[in-house]
Short mmCIF file of N, CA and C and ligand atoms in Angstrom, two decimals:
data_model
loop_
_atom_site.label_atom_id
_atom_site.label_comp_id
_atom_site.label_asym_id
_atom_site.label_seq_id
_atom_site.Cartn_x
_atom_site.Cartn_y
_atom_site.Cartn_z
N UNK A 1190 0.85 -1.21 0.00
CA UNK A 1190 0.00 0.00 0.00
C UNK A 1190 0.86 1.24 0.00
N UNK A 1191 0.56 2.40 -1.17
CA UNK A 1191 1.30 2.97 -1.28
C UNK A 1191 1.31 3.83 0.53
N UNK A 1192 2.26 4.48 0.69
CA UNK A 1192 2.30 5.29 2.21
C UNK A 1192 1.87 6.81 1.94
N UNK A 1193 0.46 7.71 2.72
CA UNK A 1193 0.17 8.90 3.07
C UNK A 1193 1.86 9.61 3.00
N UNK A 1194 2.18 10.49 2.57
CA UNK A 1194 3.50 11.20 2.61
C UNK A 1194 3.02 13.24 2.88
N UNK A 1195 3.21 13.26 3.73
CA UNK A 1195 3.40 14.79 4.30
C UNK A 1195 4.69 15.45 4.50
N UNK A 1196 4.74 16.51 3.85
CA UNK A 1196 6.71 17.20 3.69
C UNK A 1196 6.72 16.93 4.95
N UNK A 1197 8.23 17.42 5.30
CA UNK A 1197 9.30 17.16 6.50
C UNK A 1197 8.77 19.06 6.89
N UNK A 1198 8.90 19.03 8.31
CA UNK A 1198 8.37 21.08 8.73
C UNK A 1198 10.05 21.16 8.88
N UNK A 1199 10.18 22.21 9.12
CA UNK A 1199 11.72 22.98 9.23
C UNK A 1199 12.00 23.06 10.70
N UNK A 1200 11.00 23.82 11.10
CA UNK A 1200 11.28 24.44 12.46
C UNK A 1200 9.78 23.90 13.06
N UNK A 1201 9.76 22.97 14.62
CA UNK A 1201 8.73 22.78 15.09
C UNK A 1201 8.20 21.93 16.02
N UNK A 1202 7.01 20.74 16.02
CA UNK A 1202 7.16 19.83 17.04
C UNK A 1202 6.30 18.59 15.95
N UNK A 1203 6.53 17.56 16.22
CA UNK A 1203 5.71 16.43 14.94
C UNK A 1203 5.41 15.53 16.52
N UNK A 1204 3.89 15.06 16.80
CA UNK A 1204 3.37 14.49 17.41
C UNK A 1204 3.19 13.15 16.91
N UNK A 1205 3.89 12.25 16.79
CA UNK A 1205 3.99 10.59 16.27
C UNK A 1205 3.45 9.69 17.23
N UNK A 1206 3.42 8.65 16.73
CA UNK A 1206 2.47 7.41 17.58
C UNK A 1206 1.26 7.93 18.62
N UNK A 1207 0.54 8.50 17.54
CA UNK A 1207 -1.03 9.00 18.73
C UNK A 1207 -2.11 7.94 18.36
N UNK A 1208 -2.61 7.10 19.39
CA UNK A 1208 -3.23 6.69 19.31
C UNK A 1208 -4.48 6.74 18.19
N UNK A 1209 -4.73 5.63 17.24
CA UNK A 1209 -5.43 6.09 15.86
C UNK A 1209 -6.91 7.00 16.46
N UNK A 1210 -7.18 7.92 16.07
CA UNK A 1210 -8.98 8.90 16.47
C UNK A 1210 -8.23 9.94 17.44
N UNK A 1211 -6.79 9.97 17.90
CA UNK A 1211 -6.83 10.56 19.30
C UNK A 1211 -6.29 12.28 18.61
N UNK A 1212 -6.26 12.45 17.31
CA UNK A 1212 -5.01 13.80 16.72
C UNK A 1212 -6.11 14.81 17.40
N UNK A 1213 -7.25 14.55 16.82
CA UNK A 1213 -8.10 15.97 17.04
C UNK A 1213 -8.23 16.50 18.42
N UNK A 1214 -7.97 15.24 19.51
CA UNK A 1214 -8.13 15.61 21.00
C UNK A 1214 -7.15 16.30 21.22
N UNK A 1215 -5.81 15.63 20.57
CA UNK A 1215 -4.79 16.61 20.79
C UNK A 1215 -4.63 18.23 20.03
N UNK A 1216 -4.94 18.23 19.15
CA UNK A 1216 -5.25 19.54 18.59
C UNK A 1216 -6.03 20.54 19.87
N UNK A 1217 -7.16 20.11 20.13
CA UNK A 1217 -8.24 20.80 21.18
C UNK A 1217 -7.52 21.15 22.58
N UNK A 1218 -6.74 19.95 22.87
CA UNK A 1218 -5.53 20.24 24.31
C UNK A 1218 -4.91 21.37 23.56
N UNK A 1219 -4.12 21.76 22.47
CA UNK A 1219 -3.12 22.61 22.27
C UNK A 1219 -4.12 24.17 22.00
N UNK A 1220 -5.25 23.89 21.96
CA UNK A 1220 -5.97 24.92 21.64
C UNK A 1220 -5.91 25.89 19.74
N UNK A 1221 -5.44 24.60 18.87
CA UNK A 1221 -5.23 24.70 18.03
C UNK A 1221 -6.79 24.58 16.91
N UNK A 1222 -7.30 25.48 16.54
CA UNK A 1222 -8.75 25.56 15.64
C UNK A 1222 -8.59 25.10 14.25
N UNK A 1223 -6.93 26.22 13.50
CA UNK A 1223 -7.09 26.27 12.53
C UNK A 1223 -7.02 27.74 12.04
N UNK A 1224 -7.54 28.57 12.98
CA UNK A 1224 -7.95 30.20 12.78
C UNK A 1224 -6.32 31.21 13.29
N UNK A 1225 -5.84 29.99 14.06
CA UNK A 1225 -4.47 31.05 14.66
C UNK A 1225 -3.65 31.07 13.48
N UNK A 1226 -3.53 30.29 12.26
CA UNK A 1226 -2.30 30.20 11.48
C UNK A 1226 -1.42 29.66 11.12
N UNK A 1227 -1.36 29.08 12.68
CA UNK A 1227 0.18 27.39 12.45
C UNK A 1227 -0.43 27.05 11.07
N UNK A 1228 0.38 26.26 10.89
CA UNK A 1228 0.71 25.47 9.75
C UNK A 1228 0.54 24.51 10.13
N UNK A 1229 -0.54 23.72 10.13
CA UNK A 1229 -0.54 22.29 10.60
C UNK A 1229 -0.99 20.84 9.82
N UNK A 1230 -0.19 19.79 10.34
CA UNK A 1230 -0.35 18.67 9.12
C UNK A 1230 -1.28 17.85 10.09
N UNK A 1231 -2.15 17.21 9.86
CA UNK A 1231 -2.75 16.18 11.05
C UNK A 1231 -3.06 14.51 9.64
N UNK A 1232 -2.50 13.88 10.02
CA UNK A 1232 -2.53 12.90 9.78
C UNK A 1232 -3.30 11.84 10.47
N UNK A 1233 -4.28 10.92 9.66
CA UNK A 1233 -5.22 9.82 10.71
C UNK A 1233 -5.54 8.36 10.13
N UNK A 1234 -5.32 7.44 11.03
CA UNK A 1234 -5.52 6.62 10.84
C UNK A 1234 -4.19 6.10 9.43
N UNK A 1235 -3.58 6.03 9.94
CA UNK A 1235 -2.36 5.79 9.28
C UNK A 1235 -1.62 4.32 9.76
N UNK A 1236 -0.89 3.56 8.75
CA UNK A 1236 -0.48 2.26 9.03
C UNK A 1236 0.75 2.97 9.87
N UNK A 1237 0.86 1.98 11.31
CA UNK A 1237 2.03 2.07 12.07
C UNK A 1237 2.67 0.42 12.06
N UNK A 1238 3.57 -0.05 12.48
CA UNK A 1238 4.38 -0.77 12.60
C UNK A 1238 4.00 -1.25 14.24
N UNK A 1239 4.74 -0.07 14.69
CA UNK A 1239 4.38 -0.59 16.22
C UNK A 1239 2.81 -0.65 17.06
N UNK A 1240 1.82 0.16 16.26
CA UNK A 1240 0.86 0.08 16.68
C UNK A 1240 -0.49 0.17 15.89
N UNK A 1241 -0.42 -0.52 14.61
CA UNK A 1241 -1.19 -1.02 13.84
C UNK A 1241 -1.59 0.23 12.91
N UNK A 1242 -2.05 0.91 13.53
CA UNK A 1242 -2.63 2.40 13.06
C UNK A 1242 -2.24 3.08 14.13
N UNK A 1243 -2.12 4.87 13.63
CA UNK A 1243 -1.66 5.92 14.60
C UNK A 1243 -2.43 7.25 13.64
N UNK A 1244 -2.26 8.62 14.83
CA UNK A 1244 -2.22 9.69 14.19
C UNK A 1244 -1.05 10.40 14.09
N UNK A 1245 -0.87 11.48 13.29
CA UNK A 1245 0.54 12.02 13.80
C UNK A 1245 -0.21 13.36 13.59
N UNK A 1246 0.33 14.46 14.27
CA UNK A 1246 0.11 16.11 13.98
C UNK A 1246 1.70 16.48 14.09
N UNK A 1247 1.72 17.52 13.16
CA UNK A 1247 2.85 18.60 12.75
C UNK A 1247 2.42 19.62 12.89
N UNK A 1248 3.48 19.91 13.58
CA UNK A 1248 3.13 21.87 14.06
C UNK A 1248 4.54 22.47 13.70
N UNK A 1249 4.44 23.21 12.59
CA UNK A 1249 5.37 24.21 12.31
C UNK A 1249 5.16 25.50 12.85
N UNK A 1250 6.65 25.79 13.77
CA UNK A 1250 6.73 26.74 14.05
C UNK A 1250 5.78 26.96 15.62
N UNK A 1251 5.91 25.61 16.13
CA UNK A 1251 4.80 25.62 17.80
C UNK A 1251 5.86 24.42 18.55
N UNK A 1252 6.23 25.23 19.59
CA UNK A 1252 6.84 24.17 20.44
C UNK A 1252 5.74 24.24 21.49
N UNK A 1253 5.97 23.04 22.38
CA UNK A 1253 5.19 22.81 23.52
C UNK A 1253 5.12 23.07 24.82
N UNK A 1254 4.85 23.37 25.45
CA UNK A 1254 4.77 23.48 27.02
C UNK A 1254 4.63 22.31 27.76
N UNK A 1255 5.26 22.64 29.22
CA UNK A 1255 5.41 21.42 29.98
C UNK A 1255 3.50 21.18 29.98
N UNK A 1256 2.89 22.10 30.33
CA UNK A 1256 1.41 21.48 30.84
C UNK A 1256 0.57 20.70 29.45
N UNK A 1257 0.85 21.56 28.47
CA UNK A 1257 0.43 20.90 27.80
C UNK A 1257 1.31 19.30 27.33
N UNK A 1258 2.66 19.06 27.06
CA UNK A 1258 2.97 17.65 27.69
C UNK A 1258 2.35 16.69 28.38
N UNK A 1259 1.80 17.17 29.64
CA UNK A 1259 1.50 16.38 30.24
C UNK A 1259 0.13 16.14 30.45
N UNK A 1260 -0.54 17.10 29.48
CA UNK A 1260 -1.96 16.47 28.92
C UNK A 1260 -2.17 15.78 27.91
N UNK A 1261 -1.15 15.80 27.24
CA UNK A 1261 -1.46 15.30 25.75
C UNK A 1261 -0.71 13.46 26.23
N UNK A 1262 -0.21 13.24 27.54
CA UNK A 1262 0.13 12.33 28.25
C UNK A 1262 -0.96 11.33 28.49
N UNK A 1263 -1.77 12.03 28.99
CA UNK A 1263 -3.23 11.87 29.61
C UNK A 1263 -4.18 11.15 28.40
N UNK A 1264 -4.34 11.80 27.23
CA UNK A 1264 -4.83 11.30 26.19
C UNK A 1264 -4.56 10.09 25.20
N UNK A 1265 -3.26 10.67 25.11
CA UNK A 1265 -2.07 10.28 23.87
C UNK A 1265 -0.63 9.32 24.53
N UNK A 1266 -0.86 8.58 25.74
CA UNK A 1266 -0.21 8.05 26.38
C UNK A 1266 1.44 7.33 25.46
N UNK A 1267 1.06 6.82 24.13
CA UNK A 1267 1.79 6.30 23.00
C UNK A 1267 2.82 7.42 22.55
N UNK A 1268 2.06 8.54 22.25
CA UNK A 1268 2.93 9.48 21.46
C UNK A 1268 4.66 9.27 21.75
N UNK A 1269 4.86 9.94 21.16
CA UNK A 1269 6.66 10.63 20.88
C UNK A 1269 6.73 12.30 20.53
N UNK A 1270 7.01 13.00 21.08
CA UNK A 1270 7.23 14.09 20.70
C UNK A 1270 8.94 14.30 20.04
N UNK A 1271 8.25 15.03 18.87
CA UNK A 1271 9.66 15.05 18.12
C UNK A 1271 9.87 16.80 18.41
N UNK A 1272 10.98 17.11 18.40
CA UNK A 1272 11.32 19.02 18.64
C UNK A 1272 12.16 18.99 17.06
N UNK A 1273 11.71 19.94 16.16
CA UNK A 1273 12.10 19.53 14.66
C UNK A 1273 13.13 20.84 14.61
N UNK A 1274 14.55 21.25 14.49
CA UNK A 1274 15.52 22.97 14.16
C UNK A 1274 15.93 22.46 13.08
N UNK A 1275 15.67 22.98 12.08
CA UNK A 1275 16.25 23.03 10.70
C UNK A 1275 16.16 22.03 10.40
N UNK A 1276 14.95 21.38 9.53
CA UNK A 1276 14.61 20.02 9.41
C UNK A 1276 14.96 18.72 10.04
N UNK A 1277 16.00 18.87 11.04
CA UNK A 1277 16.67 17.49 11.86
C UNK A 1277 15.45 17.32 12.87
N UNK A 1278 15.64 15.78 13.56
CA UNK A 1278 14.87 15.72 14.67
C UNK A 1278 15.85 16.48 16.18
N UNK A 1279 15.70 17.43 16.39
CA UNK A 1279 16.63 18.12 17.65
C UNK A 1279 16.74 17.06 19.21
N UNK A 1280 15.12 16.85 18.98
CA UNK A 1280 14.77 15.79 20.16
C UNK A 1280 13.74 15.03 20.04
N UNK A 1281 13.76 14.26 20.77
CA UNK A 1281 12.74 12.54 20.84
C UNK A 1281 12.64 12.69 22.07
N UNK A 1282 11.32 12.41 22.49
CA UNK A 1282 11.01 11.71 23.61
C UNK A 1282 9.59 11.34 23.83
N UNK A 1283 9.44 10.48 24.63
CA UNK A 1283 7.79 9.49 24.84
C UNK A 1283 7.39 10.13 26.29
N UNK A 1284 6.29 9.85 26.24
CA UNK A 1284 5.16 10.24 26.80
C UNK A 1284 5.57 9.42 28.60
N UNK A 1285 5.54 9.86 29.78
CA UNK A 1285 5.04 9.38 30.68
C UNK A 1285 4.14 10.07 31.71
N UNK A 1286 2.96 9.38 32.28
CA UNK A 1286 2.12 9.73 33.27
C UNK A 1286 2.98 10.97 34.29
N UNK A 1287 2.49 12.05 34.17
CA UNK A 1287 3.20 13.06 35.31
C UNK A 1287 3.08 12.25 36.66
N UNK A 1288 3.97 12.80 37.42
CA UNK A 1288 3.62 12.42 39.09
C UNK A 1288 2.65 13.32 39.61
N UNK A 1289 2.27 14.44 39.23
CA UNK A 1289 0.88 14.89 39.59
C UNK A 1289 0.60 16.15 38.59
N UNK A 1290 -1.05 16.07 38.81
CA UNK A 1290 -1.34 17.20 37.76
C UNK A 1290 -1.90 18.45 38.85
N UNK A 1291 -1.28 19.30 38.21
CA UNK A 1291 -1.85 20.47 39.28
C UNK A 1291 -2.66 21.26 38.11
N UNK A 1292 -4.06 21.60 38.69
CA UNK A 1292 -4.53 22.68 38.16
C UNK A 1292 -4.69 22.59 35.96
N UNK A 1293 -4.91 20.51 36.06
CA UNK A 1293 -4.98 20.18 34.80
C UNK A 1293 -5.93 19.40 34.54
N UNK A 1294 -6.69 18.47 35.52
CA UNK A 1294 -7.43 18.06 35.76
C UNK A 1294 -8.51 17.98 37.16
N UNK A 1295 -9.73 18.59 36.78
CA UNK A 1295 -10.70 18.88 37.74
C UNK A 1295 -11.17 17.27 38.39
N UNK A 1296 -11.10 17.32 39.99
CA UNK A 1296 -11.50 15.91 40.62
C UNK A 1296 -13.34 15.57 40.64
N UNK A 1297 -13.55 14.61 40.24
CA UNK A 1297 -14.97 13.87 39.75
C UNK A 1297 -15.65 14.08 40.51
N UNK A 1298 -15.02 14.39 41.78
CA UNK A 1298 -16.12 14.62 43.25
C UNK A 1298 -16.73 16.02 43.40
N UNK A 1299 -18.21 15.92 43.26
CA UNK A 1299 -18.36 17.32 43.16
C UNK A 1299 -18.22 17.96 44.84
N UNK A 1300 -18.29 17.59 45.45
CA UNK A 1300 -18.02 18.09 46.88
C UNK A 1300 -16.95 18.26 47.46
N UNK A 1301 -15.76 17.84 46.56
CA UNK A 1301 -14.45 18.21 46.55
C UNK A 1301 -14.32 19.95 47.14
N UNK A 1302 -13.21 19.89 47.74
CA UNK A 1302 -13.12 21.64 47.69
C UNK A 1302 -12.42 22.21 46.78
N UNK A 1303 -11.71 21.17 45.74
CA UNK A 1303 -11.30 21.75 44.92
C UNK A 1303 -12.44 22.34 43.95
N UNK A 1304 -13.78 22.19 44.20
CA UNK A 1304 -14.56 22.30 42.98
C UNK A 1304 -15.49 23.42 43.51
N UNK A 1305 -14.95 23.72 44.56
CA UNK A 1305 -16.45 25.26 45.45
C UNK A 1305 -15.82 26.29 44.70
N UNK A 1306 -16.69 27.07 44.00
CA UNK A 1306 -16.52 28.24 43.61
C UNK A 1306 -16.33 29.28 44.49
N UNK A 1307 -15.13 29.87 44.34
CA UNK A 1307 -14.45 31.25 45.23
C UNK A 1307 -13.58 30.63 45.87
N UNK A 1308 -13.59 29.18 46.27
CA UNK A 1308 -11.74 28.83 46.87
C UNK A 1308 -10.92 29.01 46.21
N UNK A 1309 -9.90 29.18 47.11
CA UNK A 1309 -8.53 29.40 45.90
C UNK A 1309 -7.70 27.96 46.05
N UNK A 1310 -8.32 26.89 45.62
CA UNK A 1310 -7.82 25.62 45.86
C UNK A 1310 -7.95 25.27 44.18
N UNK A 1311 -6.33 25.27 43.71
CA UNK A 1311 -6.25 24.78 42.53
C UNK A 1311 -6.47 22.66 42.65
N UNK A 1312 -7.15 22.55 41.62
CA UNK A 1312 -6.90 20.85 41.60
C UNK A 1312 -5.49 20.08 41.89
N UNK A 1313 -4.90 19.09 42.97
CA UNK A 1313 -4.04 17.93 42.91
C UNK A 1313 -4.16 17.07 42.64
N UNK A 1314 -4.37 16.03 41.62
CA UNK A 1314 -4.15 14.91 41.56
C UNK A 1314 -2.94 14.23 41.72
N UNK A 1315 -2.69 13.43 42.34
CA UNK A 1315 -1.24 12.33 42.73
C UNK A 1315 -1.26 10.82 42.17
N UNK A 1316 -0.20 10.34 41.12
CA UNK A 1316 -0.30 9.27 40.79
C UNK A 1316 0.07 8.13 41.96
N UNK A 1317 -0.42 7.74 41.95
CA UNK A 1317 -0.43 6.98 43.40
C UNK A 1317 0.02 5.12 42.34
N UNK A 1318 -0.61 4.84 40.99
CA UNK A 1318 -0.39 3.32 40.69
C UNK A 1318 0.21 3.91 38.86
N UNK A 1319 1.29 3.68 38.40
CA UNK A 1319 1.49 3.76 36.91
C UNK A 1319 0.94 3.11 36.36
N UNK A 1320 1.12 2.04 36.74
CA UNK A 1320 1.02 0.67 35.63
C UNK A 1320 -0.75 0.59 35.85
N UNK A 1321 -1.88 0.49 36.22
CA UNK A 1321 -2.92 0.91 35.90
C UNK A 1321 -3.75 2.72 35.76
N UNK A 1322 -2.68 3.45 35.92
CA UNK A 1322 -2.69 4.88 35.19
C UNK A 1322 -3.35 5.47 36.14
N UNK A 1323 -3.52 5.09 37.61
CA UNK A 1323 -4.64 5.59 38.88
C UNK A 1323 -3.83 6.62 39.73
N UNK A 1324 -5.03 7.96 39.60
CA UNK A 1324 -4.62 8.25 40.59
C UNK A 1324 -5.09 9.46 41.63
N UNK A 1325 -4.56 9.58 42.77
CA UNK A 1325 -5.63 10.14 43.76
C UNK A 1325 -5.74 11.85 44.31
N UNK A 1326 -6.68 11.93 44.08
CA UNK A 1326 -7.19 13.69 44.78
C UNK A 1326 -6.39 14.21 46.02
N UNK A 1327 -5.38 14.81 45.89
CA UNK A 1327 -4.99 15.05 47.30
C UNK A 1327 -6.07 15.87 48.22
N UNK A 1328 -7.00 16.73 47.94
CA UNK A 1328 -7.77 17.14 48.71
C UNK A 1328 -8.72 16.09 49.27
N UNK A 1329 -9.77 15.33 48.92
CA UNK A 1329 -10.66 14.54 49.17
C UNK A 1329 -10.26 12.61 48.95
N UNK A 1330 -9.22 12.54 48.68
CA UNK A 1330 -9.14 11.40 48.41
C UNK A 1330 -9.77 10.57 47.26
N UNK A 1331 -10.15 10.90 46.27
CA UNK A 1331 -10.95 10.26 45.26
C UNK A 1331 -9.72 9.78 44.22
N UNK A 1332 -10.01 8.50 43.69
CA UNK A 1332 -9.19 7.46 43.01
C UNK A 1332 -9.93 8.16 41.31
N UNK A 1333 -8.82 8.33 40.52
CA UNK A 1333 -9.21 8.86 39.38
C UNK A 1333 -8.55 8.13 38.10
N UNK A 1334 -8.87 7.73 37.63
CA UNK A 1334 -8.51 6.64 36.55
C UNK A 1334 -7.92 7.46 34.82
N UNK A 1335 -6.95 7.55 34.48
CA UNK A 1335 -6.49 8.11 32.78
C UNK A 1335 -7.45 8.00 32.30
N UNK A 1336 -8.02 6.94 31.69
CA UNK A 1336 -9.37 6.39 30.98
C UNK A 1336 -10.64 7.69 31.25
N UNK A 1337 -10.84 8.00 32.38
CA UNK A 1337 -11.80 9.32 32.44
C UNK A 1337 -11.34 10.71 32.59
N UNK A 1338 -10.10 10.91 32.40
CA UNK A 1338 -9.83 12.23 32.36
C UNK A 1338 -9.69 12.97 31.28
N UNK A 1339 -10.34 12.29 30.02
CA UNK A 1339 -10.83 13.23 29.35
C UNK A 1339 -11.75 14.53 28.89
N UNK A 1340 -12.52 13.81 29.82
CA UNK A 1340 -13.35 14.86 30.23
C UNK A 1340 -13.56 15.76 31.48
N UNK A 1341 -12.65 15.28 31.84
CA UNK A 1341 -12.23 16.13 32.77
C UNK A 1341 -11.11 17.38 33.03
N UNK A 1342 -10.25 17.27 31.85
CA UNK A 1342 -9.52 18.40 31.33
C UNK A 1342 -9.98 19.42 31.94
N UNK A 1343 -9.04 20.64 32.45
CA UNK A 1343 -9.90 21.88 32.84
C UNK A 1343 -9.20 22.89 31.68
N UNK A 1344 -9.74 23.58 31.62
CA UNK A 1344 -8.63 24.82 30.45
C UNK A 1344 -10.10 25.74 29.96
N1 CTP B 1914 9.59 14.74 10.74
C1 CTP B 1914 9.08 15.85 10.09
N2 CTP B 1914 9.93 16.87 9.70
C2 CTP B 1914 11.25 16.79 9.92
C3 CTP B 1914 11.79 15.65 10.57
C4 CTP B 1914 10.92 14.64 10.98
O1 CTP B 1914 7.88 15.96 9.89
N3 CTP B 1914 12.03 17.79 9.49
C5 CTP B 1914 8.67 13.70 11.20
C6 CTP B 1914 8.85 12.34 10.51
O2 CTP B 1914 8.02 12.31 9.36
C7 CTP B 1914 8.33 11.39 11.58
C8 CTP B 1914 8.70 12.08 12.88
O3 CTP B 1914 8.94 13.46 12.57
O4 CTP B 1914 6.90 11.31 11.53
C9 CTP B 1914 9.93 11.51 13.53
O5 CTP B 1914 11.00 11.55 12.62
P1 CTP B 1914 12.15 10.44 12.61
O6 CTP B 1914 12.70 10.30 13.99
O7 CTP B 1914 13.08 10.75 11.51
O8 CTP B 1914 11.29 9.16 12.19
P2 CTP B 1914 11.32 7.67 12.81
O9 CTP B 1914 12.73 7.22 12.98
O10 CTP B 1914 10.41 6.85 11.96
O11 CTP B 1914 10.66 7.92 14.23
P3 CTP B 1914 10.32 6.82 15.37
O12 CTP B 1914 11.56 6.01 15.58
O13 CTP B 1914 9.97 7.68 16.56
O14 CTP B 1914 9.15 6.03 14.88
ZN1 ZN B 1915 -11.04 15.85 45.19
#
């Protein structure tokens, strides 16, 4: 089968091994529409090697932030972030679960105090288990699972 082929960006970040359906979530984490200008390649449902099918997004001319990293973690657990200077790959690196998210994910409990309007109590979550992706509210104690924090994103 012939292979999808998208140029090489110059200057930027190329989001590889995203889970196949997951590009557009990641687009929406970066707050990327379409209307700001990047230059962006989004690729879907594409033959991978290591993981049957993948997405990839290219962002010319957008490097990343730690928070956003570690949401697109949350989603896109597979990825690789590539850092692209003058068409080379500058840097590689894969995705791992933060040790906690501050003020990135809102806790499920609505009686949480992280969730009363007018506290000044940003959200903690603490990974408390990797290897099943769990993990817990430092304010209230509530066990919060990767798998549902999609919708739970705050931004
Ligand atoms: N890439 C790009 N523009 C560049 C350099 C790389 O768009 N100037 C893209 C490649 O198309 C690929 C990703 O960035 O999707 C990583 O590039 P590279 O490390 O060269 O590819 P692989 O070795 O296949 O990566 P991996 O081992 O992570 O699968
Ligand atoms: Zn809580």
């Amino acid at each position: 089968m012939e292979e999808l082929r998208v140029r090489r960006i110059r200057e930027g970040t190329v989001i590889d091994h995203i889970p196949p359906g997951k590009a557009l979530k990641v687009l929406s984490i970066l707050g990327i529409s379409g209307s700001e200008g990047t230059v962006v390649a989004v690729l879907m449902n594409v033959e991978s090697r290591k993981l049957g099918k993948k997405d990839i997004v290219k962002l010319e001319g957008r490097f990343l932030t730690r928070d956003e990293v570690d949401e697109i973690a949350l989603v896109a657990p597979t990825a690789t972030i590539n850092i692209i200077r003058d068409y080379e790959v500058a840097e590689k690196f894969s995705l791992t679960l933060p040790k906690v998210l501050e003020g990135i994910v809102r806790c499920p409990n609505p009686r949480c105090v992280s969730n009363v309007p007018g506290e000044p109590v940003v959200s903690r979550l603490e990974l408390v288990d990797p290897e099943r992706g769990l993990y817990r509210c430092h304010y209230c104690g509530r066990l919060v699972e990767v798998s549902e924090m999609e919708e739970l994103l705050l931004q």
